[in-house]
Amino acid sequence: MKISVEPKLLADTVAWAASVLPNQAGHPILSGIHFEAADGSDAVTISATDNDVSVRATIACNEVAEPGRALLPGRVLNEAVKTLPGRRYVSIAAGERETTFQCGRAEFSLPIMAVKDFPALPEPATTVGSVGAKELAEAVAQVAPATAHHSSTPMYVVVRLAFEGEILTCVGTDSYRIATSRTTWTPARPGPVTAAHAAAVSLRDLLRGFADGEAAIGLNESLLSLTGDGRTATIRLIAIEQYINYQGGMSITFPSWAEADRADLLEAAKRVALFTSKDEAVYLTLTDDAIHIGGGTGQIGKGSDVIDCRFDGDEAMTLKFQPQFLADAISAVHTDRVRIGVLAPHRPCLLASTDEQYRYLCMPLRADS
Amino acid sequence: MKISVEPKLLADTVAWAASVLPNQAGHPILSGIHFEAADGSDAVTISATDNDVSVRATIACNEVAEPGRALLPGRVLNEAVKTLPGRRYVSIAAGERETTFQCGRAEFSLPIMAVKDFPALPEPATTVGSVGAKELAEAVAQVAPATAHHSSTPMYVVVRLAFEGEILTCVGTDSYRIATSRTTWTPARPGPVTAAHAAAVSLRDLLRGFADGEAAIGLNESLLSLTGDGRTATIRLIAIEQYINYQGGMSITFPSWAEADRADLLEAAKRVALFTSKDEAVYLTLTDDAIHIGGGTGQIGKGSDVIDCRFDGDEAMTLKFQPQFLADAISAVHTDRVRIGVLAPHRPCLLASTDEQYRYLCMPLRADS
């Protein structure tokens, strides 16, 4: 393989590929980033996988002098291409013992890895429709914080993608709360309701590599794939027989709603949380024209704030939250104002964007918490 | 104590005070930040100490309604004041059980600490002259990287401040290299040559709190103090009977000098270092018109680059360096170009700013390294 590419384009693409390299040293071959310049093409495909996720991106070459393949140590490659001067093309030449990168007078070479041992990446699954890649990335990023960091229950570490008509709903839950974010997609053909589950963090990270514009969604029994703008990613699906019944909770009709400025409420929630220890709650009291927010028993300190709001409830109502759960919800809201739907102090409540695209249902803590 | 101050000013001052709070939990009282509003004053003095370093800053109050003192939990105070809205004054009222901060409708209170147990901070030492505070901070920051992170030999963890005439020289060494940075100061009276030694990292950190302008230097047997722009810091001196003879090395006359662009050389040095393992060297070959830089034996990779330079030596010369040592030196150079003075491949060499204010002497590695 002997090619020449633009340094900035190379660095961006390698950075995306490096983002899926496995952290464990268990599979040395998976620490490699794979380059392939096909015969007669003027592009190179750069790919990487950790066996659950695969990413590949095809970028234009200035020149493909010699088609071929190379497998390169991913992490050091990523660090090195970041530092290349952006002014000139980088020539990449794979030899028998090493692959050489040359950019102006800067040069480096990396040892050869056994390209034949690199696993074949899964093909994209059958296309079922298309979606705005950035919109999907944002929806997944909104619901991922509501999943568990670690759990032996698969349902609590995945994002569910539910395809219904032209609505694609992303869902995340750790059993204490459920977040949903709706976006639209264009099904290739009218189909039955279907859903897929993928590891929340991996899905969020691989989606970060997609630019604006439509991407094709592929889906089969075991794989979700996304293809757009020269990039393809696949992620292994996680089988979940019975997902939590979030539609039930999400379809609750809330008789009372409060609405307040998102930035003000988030700032106050974060400040008040500083004064709570791990087991202490922050409380929100919704009144006619203000949300009173407070937390802390005094050992660390106590904090409170008052945020203007509109509340259509009959009487003031106090809700208690685990501090991080409240901040997670408000952080994920993408509109200038946040809406809070309530039933009663110890019944589920809903935090939502004003466009209701994002909804976060959680159970307030008991009064004695 | 009952005062009212500007939130941004409060946050900046508390952040400086918090930067000296000890990391160990050994002395609970030292985790406090001390407030004192003197009778009849319109200012508050905010201070903190870890017993080796003390800092205090006096800031204007909008109002001192009630003079007095308070000792507040430093870390949570620092986090909390950072988040206060900047639009209004903060009212601080020390009560019997807690101290309350109020800023608009945001309010928080922190538990009382035993103010009577807070140690009396050392008074500034006798003034011996004055110095540009930012210039001193920069000189100390330039030489601190040449000191050891950890060493049982006090000489290798301190910065030496050598006062000679109107020259103040900062010196740092870890025995493998010596960095010096010269700045000017104005002695209060002509005096004998004198020197003081203070822990490099602490000295660098406390100097970061000083703004532009002249600061008074105080010095006695055990203490260095700096006072300027409403802030005073003291640092305990470390007794060092016999400092390394750096003047000898620094007065070597180098027959040959190379000069190159600092940013280009630093970028190349950092890239090449990516390919070296811990025990491997990077080499610089100085030729008539270029510095060839390279490193790596191939296991991780190999890197090289060529940087334009002027070199007045008779023949090309190759020097080998521990990669971090080379990057430390070039990073600390504050001029656009860097100068390299050489004698012979295995004799000391000097890296310096073109104004020679900063000089870094080190011994290249042996050829067989």
XYZ file of C-alpha atoms in Angstrom:
738
model
C 0.000 0.000 0.000
C 1.303 3.417 -0.962
C -1.035 6.371 -0.675
C -1.067 10.076 -0.040
C -3.790 11.824 2.020
C -4.588 15.132 3.624
C -3.205 15.231 7.212
C -6.245 16.791 8.927
C -8.655 14.349 7.262
C -6.368 11.475 8.232
C -6.130 12.658 11.842
C -9.921 13.045 12.217
C -10.612 9.637 10.744
C -7.936 7.869 12.774
C -9.269 9.548 15.942
C -12.736 8.110 15.283
C -11.283 4.658 14.614
C -9.118 4.897 17.756
C -12.197 5.702 19.858
C -13.411 2.093 19.537
C -10.097 0.371 20.270
C -10.590 -1.962 23.243
C -9.071 -0.849 26.550
C -8.043 -4.331 27.588
C -4.795 -5.739 26.304
C -6.493 -9.116 25.795
C -6.664 -9.069 22.002
C -3.485 -7.510 20.602
C -4.769 -7.673 17.036
C -7.749 -5.459 17.966
C -5.370 -2.675 19.023
C -4.680 -2.163 15.329
C -6.244 0.279 12.898
C -6.707 -1.223 9.456
C -5.980 0.605 6.203
C -7.113 -0.652 2.836
C -6.693 1.044 -0.523
C -8.480 -1.023 -3.126
C -7.117 -1.600 -6.597
C -8.259 1.116 -8.986
C -9.703 3.286 -6.203
C -8.631 6.765 -5.206
C -9.630 6.308 -1.574
C -8.531 4.470 1.535
C -10.802 2.749 4.052
C -9.711 3.076 7.666
C -11.344 0.725 10.159
C -11.207 -0.647 13.683
C -13.235 -2.953 15.884
C -13.480 -4.227 19.439
C -15.620 -7.162 18.261
C -18.831 -5.516 19.525
C -18.500 -2.289 17.600
C -16.893 -1.756 14.212
C -16.242 1.520 12.460
C -14.917 2.184 9.003
C -14.480 5.395 7.080
C -13.493 5.873 3.484
C -11.572 9.034 2.705
C -10.285 10.456 -0.541
C -6.600 10.051 -1.285
C -4.508 12.528 -3.138
C -2.912 9.509 -4.754
C -3.106 5.725 -4.513
C 0.289 4.798 -5.928
C -0.013 1.171 -4.862
C -3.178 -0.492 -3.585
C -2.954 -2.777 -0.552
C -3.594 -3.182 3.152
C -1.805 -2.394 6.380
C -2.580 -2.908 10.064
C -1.064 -0.258 12.321
C -0.709 0.114 16.095
C -3.751 2.271 16.763
C -2.945 4.340 19.817
C 0.499 5.545 18.844
C -0.717 6.166 15.284
C -3.509 8.340 16.672
C -1.118 10.362 18.838
C 1.352 10.756 15.998
C -0.993 11.870 13.195
C -2.505 14.509 15.530
C 0.852 16.289 15.612
C 1.536 16.339 11.865
C 1.773 19.770 10.280
C -1.401 20.441 8.277
C 0.215 22.114 5.306
C 1.260 19.143 3.190
C 0.036 15.715 2.164
C 1.060 12.694 4.196
C 2.538 9.848 2.194
C 1.926 6.440 3.731
C 3.965 3.507 2.467
C 3.557 0.017 3.891
C 6.778 -1.981 3.645
C 7.669 -5.459 4.809
C 8.775 -4.503 8.285
C 7.256 -1.119 8.863
C 4.868 1.457 7.518
C 6.313 4.883 6.922
C 4.470 8.188 7.195
C 6.063 11.200 5.598
C 4.735 14.748 5.830
C 7.103 17.417 4.646
C 10.337 16.656 6.479
C 8.547 15.009 9.390
C 8.647 11.255 9.127
C 7.744 8.326 11.298
C 7.384 4.622 10.900
C 5.350 2.090 12.792
C 6.022 -1.621 13.065
C 3.997 -3.963 10.878
C 1.139 -5.876 12.489
C -0.170 -9.126 10.989
C -2.841 -7.737 8.693
C -4.063 -11.249 7.834
C -5.133 -11.776 11.464
C -7.383 -8.715 11.512
C -10.971 -9.953 11.687
C -13.323 -9.386 8.780
C -15.711 -6.642 9.856
C -19.422 -7.391 9.708
C -21.182 -6.092 6.652
C -23.818 -3.407 7.252
C -27.195 -5.033 7.893
C -30.140 -4.769 5.502
C -31.217 -1.165 5.208
C -34.534 -0.528 6.920
C -34.616 3.243 6.505
C -32.690 6.439 7.094
C -32.261 8.970 9.878
C -30.579 12.315 10.494
C -27.265 11.114 11.950
C -26.701 14.129 14.207
C -30.289 14.016 15.467
C -29.952 10.334 16.350
C -26.613 11.008 18.039
C -28.223 13.727 20.146
C -31.200 11.585 21.096
C -28.954 8.722 22.196
C -26.736 11.139 24.153
C -29.839 12.455 25.920
C -31.025 9.072 27.171
C -27.670 7.364 27.819
C -27.153 9.156 31.188
C -30.306 7.475 32.514
C -28.734 4.041 32.046
C -26.557 2.366 34.673
C -22.768 2.639 34.546
C -22.432 -0.973 35.568
C -25.140 -3.542 35.907
C -25.414 -7.261 35.439
C -28.926 -6.711 34.072
C -28.505 -6.033 30.333
C -31.670 -3.908 30.188
C -30.059 -1.253 32.381
C -26.952 -0.704 30.252
C -28.553 -0.481 26.823
C -30.295 2.153 24.798
C -33.443 0.837 23.183
C -34.195 2.099 19.698
C -37.896 1.668 19.061
C -39.056 2.088 15.458
C -42.748 2.908 15.158
C -44.117 4.381 11.966
C -41.898 7.374 11.261
C -40.959 7.866 14.895
C -37.709 6.524 16.291
C -37.718 6.574 20.077
C -34.500 6.171 22.048
C -34.993 4.857 25.578
C -32.639 4.426 28.524
C -33.346 3.240 32.048
C -31.522 2.038 35.136
C -34.818 1.020 36.801
C -34.945 4.203 38.910
C -35.727 6.453 35.974
C -36.599 6.219 32.313
C -35.524 8.710 29.671
C -36.941 8.806 26.169
C -36.052 10.990 23.221
C -38.032 10.932 20.019
C -36.724 11.725 16.606
C -38.061 10.996 13.156
C -36.752 8.483 10.673
C -37.776 7.445 7.185
C -38.611 3.746 6.995
C -37.693 2.088 3.700
C -41.102 0.426 3.741
C -44.011 0.422 6.168
C -43.173 -2.251 8.679
C -44.211 -3.664 12.010
C -43.078 -2.033 15.223
C -39.574 -3.228 15.982
C -36.882 -2.456 18.503
C -33.146 -2.963 18.902
C -30.927 -2.722 21.982
C -27.279 -1.719 22.002
C -24.783 -0.889 24.757
C -25.484 2.730 25.682
C -21.941 4.049 25.976
C -20.640 2.326 22.839
C -23.610 3.469 20.787
C -23.249 7.059 22.005
C -19.510 7.105 21.260
C -19.702 5.657 17.762
C -22.503 8.059 16.814
C -20.234 10.985 17.662
C -18.287 10.213 14.502
C -21.159 11.058 12.155
C -21.558 14.412 10.471
C -24.787 16.207 9.582
C -26.981 14.595 6.978
C -28.950 11.441 6.447
C -27.536 8.033 7.310
C -28.908 4.637 6.320
C -29.974 2.416 9.213
C -29.346 -1.272 8.790
C -30.889 -3.803 11.128
C -30.959 -7.555 11.472
C -31.207 -10.056 14.319
C -27.760 -9.340 15.679
C -26.559 -6.044 14.282
C -27.417 -2.376 13.961
C -25.506 -0.463 11.326
C -25.348 3.165 10.322
C -23.919 4.373 7.026
C -23.543 7.954 5.943
C -21.035 10.435 4.573
C -18.379 7.819 3.859
C -18.617 6.254 7.305
C -20.120 2.976 8.431
C -20.478 1.742 11.975
C -21.932 -1.481 13.259
C -22.824 -2.430 16.795
C -23.761 -5.821 18.118
C -27.311 -5.971 19.447
C -28.061 -7.201 22.928
C -30.985 -9.600 23.218
C -33.580 -8.369 25.679
C -36.711 -10.433 25.835
C -38.846 -8.152 27.906
C -37.957 -4.466 28.093
C -39.468 -2.400 30.874
C -42.932 -1.088 30.020
C -41.965 2.536 29.595
C -44.955 3.425 27.445
C -47.180 2.987 30.469
C -45.242 5.500 32.540
C -44.735 7.851 29.642
C -48.427 7.980 28.849
C -49.436 9.108 32.328
C -51.513 12.261 32.084
C -50.034 14.805 34.435
C -52.646 17.192 35.773
C -50.127 19.841 36.820
C -47.112 21.290 35.086
C -44.378 23.696 36.106
C -42.144 25.408 33.582
C -38.874 27.229 34.330
C -35.662 28.453 32.734
C -33.427 25.451 32.122
C -30.050 27.150 32.712
C -31.160 28.802 35.974
C -32.633 25.584 37.315
C -29.576 23.540 36.350
C -27.197 26.009 37.989
C -29.265 25.993 41.169
C -29.592 22.194 41.177
C -25.837 21.758 40.830
C -25.066 24.296 43.566
C -27.550 22.794 45.991
C -26.177 19.301 45.272
C -22.767 20.448 46.572
C -24.214 20.436 50.080
C -25.775 16.995 50.014
C -24.010 13.815 50.989
C -24.520 10.644 48.995
C -27.768 9.627 50.704
C -29.373 13.030 50.954
C -32.017 14.397 48.661
C -32.558 17.747 47.033
C -36.100 19.004 47.146
C -38.111 21.029 44.705
C -41.151 22.867 45.963
C -43.372 23.985 43.129
C -45.462 27.047 43.898
C -47.540 29.383 41.782
C -44.690 31.497 40.525
C -41.474 29.955 41.762
C -39.598 26.701 42.245
C -37.895 26.582 45.624
C -34.925 24.252 45.464
C -32.912 23.130 48.434
C -30.622 20.494 49.832
C -28.224 19.551 52.593
C -28.766 18.763 56.248
C -26.052 21.082 57.474
C -23.174 18.666 57.971
C -21.595 19.732 54.693
C -23.814 22.791 54.451
C -27.215 23.741 53.191
C -28.221 25.394 49.949
C -31.368 26.840 48.508
C -32.500 28.929 45.591
C -35.671 30.268 44.096
C -36.282 30.101 40.344
C -39.173 31.850 38.612
C -41.653 29.437 37.161
C -45.183 29.005 35.926
C -47.075 26.293 37.796
C -50.671 25.421 37.154
C -51.176 23.170 40.172
C -53.805 23.905 42.814
C -51.418 23.960 45.702
C -47.687 23.892 46.360
C -46.064 20.492 46.033
C -42.679 19.265 47.256
C -40.713 16.566 45.455
C -37.439 15.015 46.566
C -34.746 13.775 44.230
C -31.426 12.013 44.300
C -29.262 15.057 43.349
C -27.506 13.466 40.382
C -30.790 12.222 38.938
C -32.180 15.734 38.903
C -29.062 17.225 37.329
C -28.932 14.434 34.692
C -32.484 15.214 33.633
C -32.125 18.977 33.396
C -28.746 18.658 31.647
C -30.295 16.521 28.907
C -33.092 18.985 28.165
C -32.239 20.756 24.888
C -34.825 23.559 25.023
C -34.420 26.890 26.817
C -37.098 25.980 29.326
C -37.796 22.762 31.158
C -41.232 21.365 32.014
C -42.024 19.371 35.133
C -45.190 17.287 35.200
C -46.479 16.156 38.591
C -49.230 13.985 40.061
C -48.484 13.912 43.777
C -45.338 14.066 45.933
C -44.716 10.322 45.903
C -45.976 9.515 42.475
C -43.833 9.493 39.331
C -42.996 12.865 37.883
C -41.797 13.884 34.468
C -39.079 16.321 33.397
C -39.276 17.240 29.744
C -38.145 19.637 27.067
C -40.849 22.108 26.053
C -41.120 20.388 22.673
C -41.641 17.088 24.575
C -39.085 15.384 22.342
C -37.121 14.521 25.487
C -38.966 13.070 28.479
C -37.520 11.775 31.734
C -39.754 9.932 34.138
C -38.623 9.277 37.653
C -39.956 8.402 41.039
C -39.336 11.084 43.635
C -37.796 9.875 46.892
C -40.012 9.314 49.911
C -40.436 12.225 52.280
C -38.410 10.454 54.972
C -35.346 10.092 52.740
C -19.099 39.105 60.937
C -21.543 40.470 58.414
C -20.248 41.724 55.094
C -21.233 42.163 51.486
C -18.800 41.591 48.587
C -18.723 41.259 44.842
C -19.223 37.582 43.816
C -16.499 37.380 41.136
C -13.914 38.999 43.412
C -14.926 36.645 46.204
C -14.688 33.586 43.929
C -11.225 34.540 42.598
C -9.871 35.180 46.071
C -11.334 32.023 47.582
C -9.913 29.997 44.672
C -6.415 31.288 45.446
C -6.837 30.529 49.141
C -8.198 27.052 48.331
C -5.133 26.318 46.185
C -2.965 26.036 49.307
C -5.310 23.870 51.368
C -3.456 20.704 52.377
C -4.449 17.519 50.557
C -4.080 15.317 53.597
C -6.929 15.102 56.059
C -4.424 15.198 58.934
C -5.163 18.714 60.172
C -8.890 19.399 59.912
C -8.487 22.998 61.008
C -6.209 23.666 58.018
C -9.023 22.725 55.634
C -10.650 26.015 56.596
C -10.507 29.352 54.845
C -10.387 32.223 57.292
C -12.375 35.456 56.911
C -11.693 38.549 58.968
C -13.353 41.933 58.660
C -11.636 44.319 61.051
C -13.494 46.923 63.057
C -13.817 50.168 61.149
C -12.547 48.658 57.907
C -14.385 48.344 54.611
C -12.526 45.226 53.575
C -12.245 41.549 54.418
C -9.070 39.496 54.608
C -9.348 35.941 53.321
C -6.567 33.562 54.246
C -5.460 29.935 54.314
C -2.387 27.953 55.212
C -0.974 24.446 55.120
C 1.663 25.400 57.710
C 4.401 25.686 55.067
C 2.659 28.196 52.853
C 0.240 30.931 53.880
C -1.777 33.196 51.644
C -3.982 36.121 52.527
C -5.811 38.586 50.344
C -7.675 41.679 51.353
C -10.604 42.631 49.167
C -12.958 45.582 49.278
C -16.413 45.022 50.732
C -19.515 46.726 49.573
C -20.412 46.893 53.221
C -19.024 45.715 56.550
C -22.167 45.687 58.654
C -20.522 43.846 61.496
C -16.800 43.213 61.886
C -15.633 39.796 62.990
C -14.086 36.498 61.951
C -15.245 33.193 60.519
C -13.557 29.954 59.544
C -15.258 28.130 56.682
C -14.857 24.670 55.125
C -12.559 25.592 52.248
C -13.253 23.118 49.491
C -17.036 23.252 49.486
C -16.909 27.040 49.876
C -14.693 27.225 46.806
C -17.033 25.047 44.738
C -20.087 26.979 45.895
C -18.881 30.541 45.323
C -17.782 29.591 41.794
C -21.428 28.964 40.873
C -22.899 32.192 42.251
C -24.535 34.469 39.721
C -22.251 37.455 39.083
C -24.907 40.121 38.946
C -25.448 40.928 42.617
C -23.491 41.330 45.827
C -23.054 38.339 48.122
C -23.985 38.940 51.737
C -22.027 36.821 54.189
C -23.277 36.551 57.742
C -21.504 34.447 60.348
C -23.924 33.153 62.962
C -23.403 30.901 65.936
C -23.947 27.642 64.123
C -23.454 28.458 60.504
C -22.337 31.116 58.080
C -24.875 32.136 55.480
C -24.142 33.328 51.967
C -26.885 35.092 50.118
C -26.706 36.255 46.508
C -30.006 37.316 45.017
C -32.337 34.436 45.790
C -29.511 31.897 45.886
C -28.510 31.110 49.430
C -26.285 28.631 51.156
C -24.893 28.110 54.599
C -21.803 26.320 55.799
C -21.214 24.883 59.235
C -19.109 26.892 61.666
C -15.517 25.788 62.244
C -13.652 26.699 65.419
C -12.130 29.988 64.369
C -10.107 30.227 67.567
C -8.139 27.121 66.585
C -6.994 28.588 63.275
C -3.263 29.199 63.544
C -1.918 32.729 63.478
C -0.315 33.221 60.100
C 3.297 34.317 60.020
C 3.840 38.021 59.482
C 5.581 38.998 56.247
C 9.340 39.046 56.747
C 11.452 42.212 56.671
C 11.253 43.773 53.243
C 14.494 43.415 51.320
C 13.325 44.828 48.012
C 10.686 44.535 45.331
C 10.137 42.543 42.152
C 7.666 42.337 39.282
C 5.309 39.674 40.604
C 4.358 38.206 37.192
C 8.000 38.176 36.071
C 9.018 36.282 39.207
C 6.109 33.869 38.757
C 7.222 33.182 35.185
C 10.860 32.675 36.145
C 9.916 30.208 38.887
C 7.570 28.374 36.507
C 10.422 28.085 33.990
C 12.841 26.423 36.385
C 10.429 24.305 38.479
C 10.153 21.551 35.783
C 13.893 20.893 36.161
C 13.409 19.921 39.810
C 12.523 16.395 40.928
C 8.916 15.401 41.574
C 9.963 13.398 44.602
C 13.325 13.251 46.218
C 14.650 12.788 49.719
C 17.386 15.277 48.889
C 15.956 18.729 49.645
C 18.160 20.418 47.062
C 16.356 18.620 44.234
C 12.824 19.724 45.158
C 13.455 23.420 45.772
C 13.791 26.508 43.681
C 16.743 28.614 44.723
C 16.270 32.360 44.615
C 19.673 33.978 44.396
C 19.789 37.731 44.993
C 22.879 39.386 43.534
C 22.945 43.119 42.972
C 19.832 43.859 40.974
C 19.646 40.386 39.479
C 17.372 37.743 40.969
C 18.206 34.302 39.609
C 15.815 31.387 40.021
C 17.470 27.980 39.883
C 16.114 24.447 39.800
C 17.935 21.144 39.517
C 17.310 17.447 39.957
C 21.044 16.699 39.579
C 20.654 15.647 35.929
C 20.008 19.158 34.695
C 20.062 22.712 35.960
C 17.693 25.446 34.837
C 18.173 29.115 35.639
C 16.013 32.099 34.857
C 17.153 35.629 35.563
C 14.911 38.544 36.320
C 15.588 41.904 37.869
C 14.598 43.110 41.317
C 15.082 46.310 43.229
C 16.953 45.742 46.498
C 15.890 48.030 49.344
C 19.552 48.617 50.089
C 22.792 47.294 48.612
C 23.425 44.032 50.393
C 25.576 40.955 50.268
C 24.737 38.109 47.936
C 22.050 36.023 49.553
C 19.874 33.080 48.578
C 16.684 31.413 49.732
C 15.264 27.975 48.954
C 11.586 27.080 48.851
C 9.646 24.008 47.707
C 9.373 24.354 43.929
C 5.755 23.329 43.416
C 4.382 25.328 46.364
C 6.300 28.426 45.367
C 5.133 28.159 41.757
C 1.501 27.684 42.809
C 1.336 30.556 45.280
C 2.962 32.935 42.791
C 0.146 32.218 40.331
C -2.112 34.308 42.562
C -0.256 37.551 41.946
C -1.311 40.110 39.383
C 0.899 42.415 37.322
C 2.840 45.044 39.196
C 5.530 45.306 41.826
C 5.479 43.171 44.957
C 7.573 43.593 48.073
C 9.895 40.694 48.871
C 10.380 39.892 52.538
C 13.110 37.571 53.678
C 14.419 36.290 56.983
C 16.071 33.115 58.228
C 12.976 30.971 57.866
C 10.515 32.741 55.617
C 10.096 34.275 52.206
C 7.141 36.599 51.778
C 5.645 38.430 48.847
C 3.207 41.305 49.189
C 1.492 43.149 46.397
C -1.890 44.263 45.147
C -3.699 43.367 48.368
C -2.213 39.895 48.567
C 0.445 38.470 50.819
C 1.962 35.010 50.656
C 4.590 33.441 52.846
C 6.500 30.248 52.292
C 8.737 28.441 54.708
C 12.344 28.298 53.614
C 14.213 25.021 53.361
C 17.712 25.043 54.783
C 20.283 23.934 52.249
C 23.844 24.243 53.365
C 25.589 23.628 50.103
C 23.675 24.144 46.863
C 25.059 22.632 43.682
C 27.653 24.851 42.005
C 25.538 25.904 39.069
C 27.550 29.023 38.322
C 30.422 26.840 37.177
C 28.314 25.026 34.585
C 26.454 28.137 33.555
C 29.669 30.061 32.890
C 31.019 27.506 30.423
C 31.896 29.208 27.168
C 30.273 27.294 24.368
C 32.248 27.530 21.154
C 29.317 26.480 18.933
C 25.704 27.496 18.891
C 22.656 26.359 16.964
C 19.494 28.408 16.766
C 16.075 27.204 15.577
C 12.375 27.972 15.727
C 11.097 27.048 19.176
C 7.588 25.892 18.172
C 8.824 23.717 15.302
C 11.499 22.102 17.434
C 9.088 21.473 20.316
C 6.471 19.896 18.042
C 9.106 17.636 16.485
C 10.602 16.721 19.875
C 7.184 15.749 21.231
C 6.281 13.689 18.144
C 9.584 11.858 18.127
C 9.254 11.155 21.852
C 6.034 9.216 21.133
C 8.151 6.465 19.608
C 10.662 6.097 22.417
C 10.243 3.813 25.390
C 11.282 4.929 28.853
C 14.961 4.120 28.445
C 15.432 5.295 24.912
C 16.962 8.578 23.858
C 16.033 11.122 21.244
C 18.950 12.457 19.263
C 19.632 15.857 17.801
C 22.142 16.143 15.016
C 23.211 19.725 14.481
C 24.362 20.489 10.957
C 25.085 23.697 9.096
C 21.513 24.521 8.248
C 19.287 21.976 9.954
C 18.680 20.076 13.158
C 17.894 16.432 12.486
C 15.848 15.033 15.323
C 14.981 11.388 15.763
C 14.032 8.700 18.203
C 12.697 5.194 18.637
C 14.248 1.817 17.982
C 11.291 0.479 16.043
C 9.506 -1.534 18.729
C 6.983 1.281 19.233
C 7.999 2.998 16.033
C 10.585 5.462 14.837
C 10.278 9.172 14.224
C 12.423 11.848 12.692
C 12.175 15.419 11.538
C 14.363 18.138 10.135
C 14.136 21.683 11.458
C 15.869 24.633 9.808
C 18.603 26.088 11.965
C 21.699 28.198 11.995
C 24.718 26.347 13.409
C 28.166 27.837 13.606
C 30.013 24.616 14.513
C 32.801 23.254 12.340
C 31.213 19.886 11.816
C 27.944 18.107 12.486
C 27.439 16.983 16.088
C 24.972 14.489 17.531
C 23.605 14.800 21.053
C 21.294 12.345 22.808
C 18.668 13.293 25.353
C 16.146 11.735 27.672
C 12.996 12.741 25.717
C 11.204 14.462 28.599
C 14.319 16.456 29.497
C 14.494 17.862 25.996
C 10.774 18.726 25.877
C 10.944 20.339 29.359
C 13.743 22.619 28.219
C 12.198 23.721 24.939
C 8.771 24.190 26.593
C 10.253 26.596 29.141
C 11.902 28.798 26.516
C 9.825 31.989 26.210
C 11.377 33.426 23.048
C 10.381 32.551 19.463
C 13.682 30.870 18.852
C 15.761 28.554 20.995
C 19.557 28.466 21.200
C 21.615 25.353 21.781
C 25.203 25.732 22.936
C 27.505 22.739 22.531
C 31.062 21.695 23.367
C 31.216 18.062 22.328
C 28.756 15.140 22.127
C 29.355 13.978 25.700
C 29.979 17.290 27.350
C 27.308 19.462 28.931
C 25.136 21.419 26.548
C 22.960 24.422 27.051
C 19.453 25.191 25.798
C 18.525 28.838 26.188
C 16.120 31.553 25.173
C 17.618 33.984 22.661
C 17.645 36.698 25.344
C 19.567 34.251 27.589
C 17.255 35.012 30.491
C 16.409 31.298 30.624
C 19.239 28.774 30.497
C 19.044 25.002 30.885
C 22.217 23.029 31.239
C 22.174 19.292 30.877
C 24.450 16.392 30.195
C 23.590 14.558 26.982
C 23.292 10.795 27.312
C 26.196 8.592 26.296
C 26.232 7.338 22.731
C 25.512 3.782 23.895
C 22.325 4.767 25.699
